[in-house]
Amino acid sequence: MAASVSASSRVASRRHMGSVDAGAAMEKIRAAGLLRTRGLIGGKWVDAYDGKTIEVQNPATGEVLANVACMGNRETADAITSANTTFYTWSKLTASERSKALRKWHDLLMSHKEELALLMTLEQGKPMKEALGEVNYGASFIEFFAEEAKRVYGDIIPPTLADRRLLVLKQPIGVVGAITPWNFPLAMITRKV
């Protein structure tokens, strides 16, 4: 009996230490303005229409880190409609303006890499060193395409008929959906975007 009490005390102590660390980390993340528990639709942070939420737990301790909005079909349809409206504004930007927007995103990622890594560590249990690596890796996609945005050239392709000329014009074509895996959330969304 004494051995089991001692073992359960150690587990409780570890959980308590983990929650203290998690609490301090969550405060750092909140202070940086990076913790959002609502969905982004039409440029506004909104709750799920039915008010439902999902618990996000620290896999190491089981502690609830946050309750996030459980977005469903209606919220998704509204987000797609909003994104489609915004698409027309984005598609009218010059290559230089798109490049600057992506560069700003890259710079924001890098300026908050520690907090973003903390968030991934708490949410997934990923070691901090790997989470920092993922932030750098994810930001590298944004940096690359911020530079490439200025070099989106069209092409002329040799035709199969002498009286024809084939021109490739690269331009935005519309809204897309992207599903990211749980184990590389930051790197995969930046890669897909």
Short mmCIF file of N, CA and C in Angstrom, two decimals:
data_model
loop_
_atom_site.label_atom_id
_atom_site.label_comp_id
_atom_site.label_asym_id
_atom_site.label_seq_id
_atom_site.Cartn_x
_atom_site.Cartn_y
_atom_site.Cartn_z
N MET A 1 0.83 -1.19 0.00
CA MET A 1 0.00 0.00 0.00
C MET A 1 0.87 1.25 0.00
N ALA A 2 1.94 1.26 0.80
CA ALA A 2 2.82 2.43 0.87
C ALA A 2 3.49 2.69 -0.46
N ALA A 3 3.86 1.61 -1.16
CA ALA A 3 4.52 1.78 -2.45
C ALA A 3 3.56 2.40 -3.47
N SER A 4 2.29 1.96 -3.45
CA SER A 4 1.35 2.52 -4.43
C SER A 4 1.00 3.97 -4.10
N VAL A 5 0.94 4.33 -2.82
CA VAL A 5 0.69 5.72 -2.44
C VAL A 5 1.85 6.59 -2.90
N SER A 6 3.06 6.05 -2.68
CA SER A 6 4.25 6.80 -3.07
C SER A 6 4.29 7.01 -4.59
N ALA A 7 3.97 5.95 -5.34
CA ALA A 7 3.98 6.05 -6.80
C ALA A 7 2.91 7.02 -7.27
N SER A 8 1.71 6.95 -6.69
CA SER A 8 0.66 7.87 -7.12
C SER A 8 0.98 9.31 -6.70
N SER A 9 1.70 9.49 -5.61
CA SER A 9 2.11 10.83 -5.20
C SER A 9 3.10 11.42 -6.20
N ARG A 10 4.01 10.57 -6.69
CA ARG A 10 4.98 11.04 -7.69
C ARG A 10 4.27 11.44 -8.97
N VAL A 11 3.28 10.63 -9.39
CA VAL A 11 2.53 10.95 -10.61
C VAL A 11 1.77 12.26 -10.41
N ALA A 12 1.12 12.41 -9.25
CA ALA A 12 0.39 13.65 -8.97
C ALA A 12 1.34 14.83 -8.95
N SER A 13 2.52 14.63 -8.36
CA SER A 13 3.50 15.72 -8.30
C SER A 13 3.95 16.11 -9.70
N ARG A 14 4.21 15.10 -10.55
CA ARG A 14 4.63 15.39 -11.93
C ARG A 14 3.53 16.12 -12.68
N ARG A 15 2.28 15.69 -12.47
CA ARG A 15 1.16 16.37 -13.12
C ARG A 15 1.08 17.81 -12.66
N HIS A 16 1.26 18.02 -11.36
CA HIS A 16 1.20 19.38 -10.82
C HIS A 16 2.32 20.23 -11.40
N MET A 17 3.53 19.68 -11.47
CA MET A 17 4.65 20.43 -12.04
C MET A 17 4.37 20.74 -13.51
N GLY A 18 3.82 19.76 -14.22
CA GLY A 18 3.50 19.99 -15.63
C GLY A 18 2.46 21.06 -15.80
N SER A 19 1.44 21.08 -14.91
CA SER A 19 0.40 22.09 -15.06
C SER A 19 0.91 23.48 -14.71
N VAL A 20 1.86 23.57 -13.76
CA VAL A 20 2.45 24.87 -13.44
C VAL A 20 3.23 25.37 -14.65
N ASP A 21 4.03 24.50 -15.26
CA ASP A 21 4.77 24.87 -16.46
C ASP A 21 3.80 25.23 -17.59
N ALA A 22 2.76 24.43 -17.73
CA ALA A 22 1.77 24.69 -18.79
C ALA A 22 1.07 26.02 -18.53
N GLY A 23 0.76 26.29 -17.27
CA GLY A 23 0.10 27.54 -16.93
C GLY A 23 0.96 28.75 -17.29
N ALA A 24 2.23 28.68 -16.96
CA ALA A 24 3.15 29.78 -17.28
C ALA A 24 3.31 29.92 -18.79
N ALA A 25 3.39 28.78 -19.48
CA ALA A 25 3.53 28.81 -20.94
C ALA A 25 2.27 29.39 -21.58
N MET A 26 1.10 28.99 -21.08
CA MET A 26 -0.15 29.50 -21.64
C MET A 26 -0.26 31.01 -21.42
N GLU A 27 0.21 31.49 -20.30
CA GLU A 27 0.19 32.94 -20.04
C GLU A 27 1.09 33.67 -21.03
N LYS A 28 2.25 33.07 -21.31
CA LYS A 28 3.18 33.67 -22.29
C LYS A 28 2.53 33.71 -23.68
N ILE A 29 1.84 32.63 -24.03
CA ILE A 29 1.17 32.55 -25.33
C ILE A 29 0.03 33.57 -25.40
N ARG A 30 -0.75 33.66 -24.33
CA ARG A 30 -1.85 34.64 -24.28
C ARG A 30 -1.31 36.07 -24.36
N ALA A 31 -0.24 36.34 -23.60
CA ALA A 31 0.35 37.69 -23.58
C ALA A 31 0.83 38.10 -24.97
N ALA A 32 1.27 37.14 -25.77
CA ALA A 32 1.72 37.43 -27.13
C ALA A 32 0.54 37.60 -28.09
N GLY A 33 -0.68 37.33 -27.60
CA GLY A 33 -1.87 37.46 -28.44
C GLY A 33 -2.05 36.32 -29.42
N LEU A 34 -1.45 35.15 -29.12
CA LEU A 34 -1.47 34.05 -30.07
C LEU A 34 -2.52 32.99 -29.79
N LEU A 35 -3.19 33.06 -28.66
CA LEU A 35 -4.18 32.04 -28.35
C LEU A 35 -5.56 32.53 -28.77
N ARG A 36 -6.10 31.88 -29.77
CA ARG A 36 -7.44 32.19 -30.25
C ARG A 36 -8.28 30.92 -30.11
N THR A 37 -9.43 31.04 -29.52
CA THR A 37 -10.29 29.88 -29.32
C THR A 37 -11.55 29.95 -30.16
N ARG A 38 -11.68 30.99 -30.95
CA ARG A 38 -12.82 31.17 -31.83
C ARG A 38 -12.38 30.98 -33.26
N GLY A 39 -13.33 30.81 -34.16
CA GLY A 39 -13.02 30.65 -35.57
C GLY A 39 -12.98 31.99 -36.28
N LEU A 40 -12.18 32.08 -37.32
CA LEU A 40 -12.06 33.31 -38.10
C LEU A 40 -12.94 33.21 -39.34
N ILE A 41 -13.98 34.03 -39.36
CA ILE A 41 -14.90 34.06 -40.51
C ILE A 41 -15.13 35.52 -40.87
N GLY A 42 -14.87 35.87 -42.10
CA GLY A 42 -15.10 37.24 -42.56
C GLY A 42 -14.27 38.26 -41.82
N GLY A 43 -13.06 37.87 -41.41
CA GLY A 43 -12.17 38.79 -40.72
C GLY A 43 -12.53 39.01 -39.26
N LYS A 44 -13.48 38.24 -38.72
CA LYS A 44 -13.89 38.38 -37.32
C LYS A 44 -13.77 37.04 -36.61
N TRP A 45 -13.35 37.10 -35.35
CA TRP A 45 -13.26 35.90 -34.53
C TRP A 45 -14.64 35.62 -33.95
N VAL A 46 -15.22 34.45 -34.27
CA VAL A 46 -16.58 34.12 -33.86
C VAL A 46 -16.65 32.76 -33.18
N ASP A 47 -17.64 32.63 -32.30
CA ASP A 47 -17.92 31.34 -31.67
C ASP A 47 -18.65 30.45 -32.67
N ALA A 48 -18.69 29.15 -32.39
CA ALA A 48 -19.52 28.25 -33.18
C ALA A 48 -20.96 28.73 -33.05
N TYR A 49 -21.73 28.64 -34.11
CA TYR A 49 -23.10 29.16 -34.10
C TYR A 49 -23.96 28.50 -33.02
N ASP A 50 -23.69 27.22 -32.75
CA ASP A 50 -24.46 26.52 -31.72
C ASP A 50 -23.80 26.59 -30.34
N GLY A 51 -22.67 27.30 -30.26
CA GLY A 51 -21.98 27.47 -28.98
C GLY A 51 -21.13 26.29 -28.55
N LYS A 52 -21.06 25.23 -29.34
CA LYS A 52 -20.30 24.03 -28.95
C LYS A 52 -18.80 24.32 -28.99
N THR A 53 -18.09 23.65 -28.09
CA THR A 53 -16.63 23.77 -28.03
C THR A 53 -16.01 22.38 -27.94
N ILE A 54 -14.72 22.34 -28.17
CA ILE A 54 -13.92 21.11 -28.06
C ILE A 54 -12.80 21.40 -27.06
N GLU A 55 -12.58 20.47 -26.14
CA GLU A 55 -11.47 20.62 -25.20
C GLU A 55 -10.16 20.28 -25.88
N VAL A 56 -9.16 21.11 -25.69
CA VAL A 56 -7.81 20.82 -26.15
C VAL A 56 -7.02 20.47 -24.90
N GLN A 57 -6.50 19.25 -24.87
CA GLN A 57 -5.81 18.77 -23.68
C GLN A 57 -4.32 18.61 -23.93
N ASN A 58 -3.55 18.83 -22.87
CA ASN A 58 -2.13 18.54 -22.88
C ASN A 58 -1.99 17.02 -22.79
N PRO A 59 -1.42 16.37 -23.82
CA PRO A 59 -1.35 14.91 -23.79
C PRO A 59 -0.45 14.36 -22.69
N ALA A 60 0.45 15.16 -22.18
CA ALA A 60 1.35 14.70 -21.11
C ALA A 60 0.65 14.66 -19.76
N THR A 61 -0.34 15.55 -19.55
CA THR A 61 -0.97 15.66 -18.23
C THR A 61 -2.47 15.45 -18.25
N GLY A 62 -3.09 15.56 -19.42
CA GLY A 62 -4.54 15.49 -19.50
C GLY A 62 -5.20 16.81 -19.14
N GLU A 63 -4.42 17.80 -18.76
CA GLU A 63 -4.94 19.10 -18.37
C GLU A 63 -5.58 19.80 -19.58
N VAL A 64 -6.73 20.42 -19.36
CA VAL A 64 -7.41 21.17 -20.42
C VAL A 64 -6.67 22.50 -20.60
N LEU A 65 -6.17 22.72 -21.80
CA LEU A 65 -5.45 23.95 -22.12
C LEU A 65 -6.41 25.04 -22.55
N ALA A 66 -7.43 24.66 -23.31
CA ALA A 66 -8.39 25.63 -23.82
C ALA A 66 -9.60 24.89 -24.35
N ASN A 67 -10.68 25.60 -24.50
CA ASN A 67 -11.88 25.11 -25.19
C ASN A 67 -12.01 25.93 -26.46
N VAL A 68 -11.97 25.25 -27.59
CA VAL A 68 -12.04 25.96 -28.88
C VAL A 68 -13.40 25.74 -29.53
N ALA A 69 -13.80 26.70 -30.33
CA ALA A 69 -15.09 26.61 -31.03
C ALA A 69 -15.12 25.38 -31.92
N CYS A 70 -16.23 24.65 -31.85
CA CYS A 70 -16.43 23.47 -32.69
C CYS A 70 -17.21 23.90 -33.92
N MET A 71 -16.49 24.26 -34.94
CA MET A 71 -17.11 24.78 -36.16
C MET A 71 -17.66 23.63 -36.99
N GLY A 72 -18.84 23.87 -37.59
CA GLY A 72 -19.50 22.83 -38.37
C GLY A 72 -19.75 23.25 -39.80
N ASN A 73 -20.75 22.65 -40.41
CA ASN A 73 -21.05 22.89 -41.82
C ASN A 73 -21.42 24.34 -42.12
N ARG A 74 -22.26 24.94 -41.28
CA ARG A 74 -22.68 26.32 -41.55
C ARG A 74 -21.52 27.29 -41.44
N GLU A 75 -20.70 27.12 -40.40
CA GLU A 75 -19.54 28.00 -40.24
C GLU A 75 -18.56 27.81 -41.40
N THR A 76 -18.39 26.57 -41.83
CA THR A 76 -17.49 26.29 -42.95
C THR A 76 -18.01 26.95 -44.23
N ALA A 77 -19.30 26.83 -44.49
CA ALA A 77 -19.89 27.46 -45.68
C ALA A 77 -19.70 28.98 -45.63
N ASP A 78 -19.91 29.57 -44.46
CA ASP A 78 -19.73 31.03 -44.34
C ASP A 78 -18.26 31.43 -44.51
N ALA A 79 -17.35 30.61 -44.01
CA ALA A 79 -15.92 30.90 -44.17
C ALA A 79 -15.52 30.83 -45.65
N ILE A 80 -16.06 29.85 -46.36
CA ILE A 80 -15.76 29.72 -47.80
C ILE A 80 -16.32 30.92 -48.56
N THR A 81 -17.54 31.31 -48.25
CA THR A 81 -18.15 32.47 -48.91
C THR A 81 -17.32 33.73 -48.66
N SER A 82 -16.91 33.92 -47.42
CA SER A 82 -16.09 35.08 -47.07
C SER A 82 -14.74 35.05 -47.78
N ALA A 83 -14.12 33.87 -47.80
CA ALA A 83 -12.82 33.74 -48.47
C ALA A 83 -12.96 34.01 -49.96
N ASN A 84 -14.06 33.58 -50.55
CA ASN A 84 -14.27 33.81 -51.97
C ASN A 84 -14.42 35.30 -52.25
N THR A 85 -15.10 36.03 -51.38
CA THR A 85 -15.24 37.49 -51.52
C THR A 85 -13.86 38.15 -51.39
N THR A 86 -13.10 37.72 -50.40
CA THR A 86 -11.77 38.29 -50.17
C THR A 86 -10.80 37.94 -51.30
N PHE A 87 -11.01 36.79 -51.92
CA PHE A 87 -10.15 36.36 -53.02
C PHE A 87 -10.05 37.43 -54.11
N TYR A 88 -11.14 38.07 -54.42
CA TYR A 88 -11.11 39.07 -55.49
C TYR A 88 -10.21 40.24 -55.13
N THR A 89 -10.20 40.63 -53.86
CA THR A 89 -9.31 41.70 -53.41
C THR A 89 -7.86 41.24 -53.52
N TRP A 90 -7.58 40.03 -53.03
CA TRP A 90 -6.22 39.48 -53.06
C TRP A 90 -5.71 39.34 -54.50
N SER A 91 -6.56 38.86 -55.38
CA SER A 91 -6.13 38.63 -56.76
C SER A 91 -5.81 39.93 -57.51
N LYS A 92 -6.30 41.06 -57.01
CA LYS A 92 -6.01 42.35 -57.64
C LYS A 92 -4.69 42.96 -57.14
N LEU A 93 -4.10 42.40 -56.09
CA LEU A 93 -2.83 42.92 -55.58
C LEU A 93 -1.71 42.67 -56.57
N THR A 94 -0.74 43.55 -56.59
CA THR A 94 0.43 43.34 -57.43
C THR A 94 1.32 42.25 -56.82
N ALA A 95 2.23 41.73 -57.61
CA ALA A 95 3.17 40.73 -57.11
C ALA A 95 3.97 41.27 -55.94
N SER A 96 4.36 42.52 -56.01
CA SER A 96 5.12 43.15 -54.93
C SER A 96 4.29 43.23 -53.65
N GLU A 97 3.01 43.58 -53.77
CA GLU A 97 2.15 43.66 -52.59
C GLU A 97 1.93 42.29 -51.95
N ARG A 98 1.76 41.28 -52.77
CA ARG A 98 1.61 39.91 -52.24
C ARG A 98 2.89 39.48 -51.54
N SER A 99 4.02 39.80 -52.13
CA SER A 99 5.31 39.48 -51.53
C SER A 99 5.45 40.13 -50.16
N LYS A 100 5.06 41.39 -50.06
CA LYS A 100 5.16 42.10 -48.78
C LYS A 100 4.25 41.48 -47.73
N ALA A 101 3.05 41.06 -48.13
CA ALA A 101 2.12 40.42 -47.18
C ALA A 101 2.70 39.10 -46.66
N LEU A 102 3.28 38.31 -47.56
CA LEU A 102 3.90 37.05 -47.14
C LEU A 102 5.12 37.30 -46.27
N ARG A 103 5.92 38.28 -46.60
CA ARG A 103 7.10 38.62 -45.81
C ARG A 103 6.68 39.01 -44.40
N LYS A 104 5.60 39.79 -44.29
CA LYS A 104 5.10 40.19 -42.96
C LYS A 104 4.69 38.96 -42.16
N TRP A 105 4.03 38.01 -42.81
CA TRP A 105 3.64 36.76 -42.13
C TRP A 105 4.89 36.03 -41.65
N HIS A 106 5.88 35.91 -42.51
CA HIS A 106 7.14 35.26 -42.12
C HIS A 106 7.75 35.94 -40.90
N ASP A 107 7.83 37.26 -40.94
CA ASP A 107 8.44 38.01 -39.84
C ASP A 107 7.66 37.82 -38.54
N LEU A 108 6.34 37.76 -38.62
CA LEU A 108 5.52 37.52 -37.42
C LEU A 108 5.76 36.12 -36.87
N LEU A 109 5.85 35.13 -37.74
CA LEU A 109 6.17 33.77 -37.29
C LEU A 109 7.50 33.75 -36.54
N MET A 110 8.50 34.38 -37.13
CA MET A 110 9.82 34.35 -36.53
C MET A 110 9.88 35.15 -35.22
N SER A 111 9.13 36.23 -35.13
CA SER A 111 9.16 37.02 -33.91
C SER A 111 8.42 36.33 -32.76
N HIS A 112 7.59 35.35 -33.09
CA HIS A 112 6.85 34.61 -32.05
C HIS A 112 7.17 33.12 -32.06
N LYS A 113 8.37 32.77 -32.55
CA LYS A 113 8.65 31.35 -32.70
C LYS A 113 8.66 30.59 -31.37
N GLU A 114 9.13 31.22 -30.31
CA GLU A 114 9.16 30.52 -29.02
C GLU A 114 7.75 30.24 -28.52
N GLU A 115 6.87 31.23 -28.60
CA GLU A 115 5.49 31.04 -28.14
C GLU A 115 4.75 30.01 -29.00
N LEU A 116 4.97 30.05 -30.31
CA LEU A 116 4.34 29.08 -31.20
C LEU A 116 4.85 27.67 -30.90
N ALA A 117 6.14 27.54 -30.65
CA ALA A 117 6.71 26.24 -30.29
C ALA A 117 6.14 25.75 -28.96
N LEU A 118 6.00 26.64 -27.99
CA LEU A 118 5.40 26.28 -26.71
C LEU A 118 3.98 25.75 -26.91
N LEU A 119 3.22 26.43 -27.75
CA LEU A 119 1.85 26.03 -28.01
C LEU A 119 1.80 24.62 -28.62
N MET A 120 2.66 24.36 -29.59
CA MET A 120 2.71 23.02 -30.19
C MET A 120 3.13 21.97 -29.16
N THR A 121 4.09 22.31 -28.34
CA THR A 121 4.57 21.37 -27.32
C THR A 121 3.44 21.03 -26.35
N LEU A 122 2.71 22.03 -25.91
CA LEU A 122 1.61 21.79 -24.97
C LEU A 122 0.47 21.01 -25.62
N GLU A 123 0.15 21.36 -26.85
CA GLU A 123 -0.99 20.74 -27.51
C GLU A 123 -0.70 19.33 -28.01
N GLN A 124 0.54 19.06 -28.41
CA GLN A 124 0.86 17.78 -29.03
C GLN A 124 1.79 16.91 -28.20
N GLY A 125 2.56 17.52 -27.32
CA GLY A 125 3.58 16.76 -26.62
C GLY A 125 4.88 16.69 -27.40
N LYS A 126 4.99 17.46 -28.47
CA LYS A 126 6.20 17.50 -29.29
C LYS A 126 7.32 18.13 -28.46
N PRO A 127 8.53 17.56 -28.47
CA PRO A 127 9.63 18.20 -27.74
C PRO A 127 9.86 19.62 -28.24
N MET A 128 10.22 20.50 -27.32
CA MET A 128 10.39 21.92 -27.63
C MET A 128 11.38 22.14 -28.78
N LYS A 129 12.47 21.39 -28.79
CA LYS A 129 13.47 21.56 -29.84
C LYS A 129 12.86 21.24 -31.22
N GLU A 130 12.06 20.18 -31.28
CA GLU A 130 11.40 19.84 -32.55
C GLU A 130 10.35 20.87 -32.93
N ALA A 131 9.63 21.39 -31.94
CA ALA A 131 8.62 22.41 -32.22
C ALA A 131 9.27 23.69 -32.76
N LEU A 132 10.40 24.09 -32.18
CA LEU A 132 11.13 25.25 -32.70
C LEU A 132 11.59 24.98 -34.14
N GLY A 133 12.04 23.76 -34.38
CA GLY A 133 12.45 23.38 -35.73
C GLY A 133 11.29 23.47 -36.71
N GLU A 134 10.10 23.08 -36.26
CA GLU A 134 8.93 23.16 -37.13
C GLU A 134 8.57 24.60 -37.45
N VAL A 135 8.67 25.48 -36.48
CA VAL A 135 8.37 26.90 -36.74
C VAL A 135 9.34 27.43 -37.80
N ASN A 136 10.61 27.14 -37.64
CA ASN A 136 11.60 27.59 -38.63
C ASN A 136 11.33 26.99 -40.01
N TYR A 137 11.01 25.71 -40.02
CA TYR A 137 10.72 25.00 -41.27
C TYR A 137 9.48 25.59 -41.94
N GLY A 138 8.41 25.78 -41.16
CA GLY A 138 7.19 26.36 -41.70
C GLY A 138 7.40 27.77 -42.22
N ALA A 139 8.14 28.56 -41.46
CA ALA A 139 8.41 29.94 -41.88
C ALA A 139 9.24 29.97 -43.17
N SER A 140 10.05 28.94 -43.39
CA SER A 140 10.89 28.93 -44.60
C SER A 140 10.05 28.83 -45.86
N PHE A 141 8.89 28.15 -45.80
CA PHE A 141 7.99 28.10 -46.96
C PHE A 141 7.46 29.49 -47.28
N ILE A 142 7.07 30.22 -46.24
CA ILE A 142 6.52 31.56 -46.43
C ILE A 142 7.60 32.48 -46.98
N GLU A 143 8.81 32.37 -46.43
CA GLU A 143 9.92 33.21 -46.91
C GLU A 143 10.21 32.93 -48.38
N PHE A 144 10.26 31.65 -48.75
CA PHE A 144 10.55 31.27 -50.13
C PHE A 144 9.51 31.87 -51.08
N PHE A 145 8.23 31.70 -50.75
CA PHE A 145 7.19 32.18 -51.66
C PHE A 145 7.02 33.69 -51.60
N ALA A 146 7.43 34.32 -50.51
CA ALA A 146 7.44 35.79 -50.49
C ALA A 146 8.42 36.30 -51.54
N GLU A 147 9.54 35.61 -51.69
CA GLU A 147 10.51 35.99 -52.72
C GLU A 147 10.02 35.59 -54.11
N GLU A 148 9.46 34.39 -54.22
CA GLU A 148 8.97 33.92 -55.52
C GLU A 148 7.81 34.76 -56.03
N ALA A 149 7.01 35.32 -55.13
CA ALA A 149 5.84 36.11 -55.55
C ALA A 149 6.25 37.24 -56.48
N LYS A 150 7.46 37.75 -56.31
CA LYS A 150 7.95 38.84 -57.17
C LYS A 150 8.41 38.33 -58.53
N ARG A 151 8.53 37.01 -58.65
CA ARG A 151 9.06 36.43 -59.89
C ARG A 151 8.07 35.48 -60.56
N VAL A 152 6.81 35.80 -60.50
CA VAL A 152 5.80 34.95 -61.14
C VAL A 152 5.69 35.41 -62.59
N TYR A 153 6.44 34.74 -63.42
CA TYR A 153 6.48 35.11 -64.84
C TYR A 153 5.58 34.19 -65.64
N GLY A 154 5.07 34.69 -66.73
CA GLY A 154 4.37 33.86 -67.68
C GLY A 154 5.39 33.16 -68.57
N ASP A 155 4.93 32.22 -69.35
CA ASP A 155 5.81 31.48 -70.25
C ASP A 155 5.18 31.44 -71.64
N ILE A 156 6.04 31.36 -72.64
CA ILE A 156 5.58 31.09 -73.99
C ILE A 156 6.09 29.70 -74.34
N ILE A 157 5.16 28.84 -74.71
CA ILE A 157 5.48 27.44 -74.97
C ILE A 157 5.52 27.22 -76.48
N PRO A 158 6.50 26.50 -77.00
CA PRO A 158 6.54 26.21 -78.44
C PRO A 158 5.26 25.47 -78.86
N PRO A 159 4.57 26.01 -79.86
CA PRO A 159 3.30 25.38 -80.28
C PRO A 159 3.55 24.19 -81.21
N THR A 160 2.52 23.40 -81.37
CA THR A 160 2.61 22.29 -82.34
C THR A 160 2.18 22.73 -83.74
N LEU A 161 1.54 23.90 -83.83
CA LEU A 161 1.13 24.45 -85.12
C LEU A 161 1.86 25.77 -85.35
N ALA A 162 2.36 26.00 -86.56
CA ALA A 162 3.20 27.16 -86.85
C ALA A 162 2.49 28.50 -86.69
N ASP A 163 1.18 28.55 -86.86
CA ASP A 163 0.47 29.82 -86.77
C ASP A 163 -0.11 30.10 -85.38
N ARG A 164 0.38 29.38 -84.37
CA ARG A 164 -0.13 29.53 -83.00
C ARG A 164 0.99 29.94 -82.05
N ARG A 165 0.59 30.56 -80.97
CA ARG A 165 1.51 30.89 -79.89
C ARG A 165 0.80 30.54 -78.58
N LEU A 166 1.45 29.80 -77.71
CA LEU A 166 0.85 29.39 -76.44
C LEU A 166 1.46 30.22 -75.33
N LEU A 167 0.61 30.93 -74.60
CA LEU A 167 1.05 31.79 -73.51
C LEU A 167 0.50 31.26 -72.19
N VAL A 168 1.38 31.11 -71.22
CA VAL A 168 0.97 30.71 -69.87
C VAL A 168 0.95 31.96 -69.00
N LEU A 169 -0.21 32.23 -68.43
CA LEU A 169 -0.37 33.37 -67.54
C LEU A 169 -0.69 32.82 -66.15
N LYS A 170 0.17 33.11 -65.19
CA LYS A 170 -0.02 32.60 -63.82
C LYS A 170 -0.78 33.64 -63.02
N GLN A 171 -1.92 33.21 -62.46
CA GLN A 171 -2.75 34.12 -61.68
C GLN A 171 -3.54 33.32 -60.65
N PRO A 172 -4.00 33.97 -59.59
CA PRO A 172 -4.82 33.27 -58.59
C PRO A 172 -6.09 32.75 -59.25
N ILE A 173 -6.53 31.55 -58.85
CA ILE A 173 -7.72 30.98 -59.48
C ILE A 173 -8.89 30.81 -58.53
N GLY A 174 -8.67 30.88 -57.21
CA GLY A 174 -9.80 30.77 -56.31
C GLY A 174 -9.44 30.22 -54.94
N VAL A 175 -10.47 30.00 -54.18
CA VAL A 175 -10.36 29.53 -52.80
C VAL A 175 -10.10 28.02 -52.80
N VAL A 176 -9.25 27.58 -51.88
CA VAL A 176 -9.00 26.15 -51.72
C VAL A 176 -9.17 25.78 -50.25
N GLY A 177 -9.43 24.52 -50.01
CA GLY A 177 -9.48 23.99 -48.64
C GLY A 177 -8.19 23.24 -48.38
N ALA A 178 -7.69 23.34 -47.18
CA ALA A 178 -6.45 22.63 -46.83
C ALA A 178 -6.65 21.90 -45.50
N ILE A 179 -6.35 20.63 -45.49
CA ILE A 179 -6.43 19.84 -44.26
C ILE A 179 -5.00 19.56 -43.83
N THR A 180 -4.72 19.84 -42.57
CA THR A 180 -3.36 19.64 -42.08
C THR A 180 -3.32 18.49 -41.08
N PRO A 181 -2.21 17.76 -41.03
CA PRO A 181 -2.09 16.69 -40.06
C PRO A 181 -1.83 17.25 -38.66
N TRP A 182 -2.20 16.49 -37.66
CA TRP A 182 -2.04 16.95 -36.28
C TRP A 182 -0.56 17.06 -35.89
N ASN A 183 0.31 16.28 -36.51
CA ASN A 183 1.69 16.21 -36.02
C ASN A 183 2.62 17.28 -36.60
N PHE A 184 2.21 18.00 -37.64
CA PHE A 184 3.00 19.11 -38.19
C PHE A 184 2.06 20.25 -38.57
N PRO A 185 1.33 20.79 -37.61
CA PRO A 185 0.28 21.76 -37.95
C PRO A 185 0.80 23.05 -38.55
N LEU A 186 1.86 23.59 -38.03
CA LEU A 186 2.36 24.86 -38.54
C LEU A 186 3.06 24.68 -39.89
N ALA A 187 3.93 23.71 -39.98
CA ALA A 187 4.68 23.51 -41.22
C ALA A 187 3.79 23.14 -42.38
N MET A 188 2.77 22.34 -42.13
CA MET A 188 1.93 21.89 -43.24
C MET A 188 0.96 22.97 -43.70
N ILE A 189 0.47 23.82 -42.80
CA ILE A 189 -0.42 24.88 -43.27
C ILE A 189 0.38 25.92 -44.05
N THR A 190 1.60 26.23 -43.61
CA THR A 190 2.39 27.21 -44.36
C THR A 190 2.80 26.64 -45.72
N ARG A 191 3.09 25.35 -45.75
CA ARG A 191 3.46 24.72 -47.01
C ARG A 191 2.28 24.73 -47.99
N LYS A 192 1.09 24.44 -47.49
CA LYS A 192 -0.08 24.39 -48.36
C LYS A 192 -0.52 25.79 -48.79
N VAL A 193 -0.44 26.76 -47.89
CA VAL A 193 -0.82 28.12 -48.26
C VAL A 193 0.14 28.63 -49.32
#
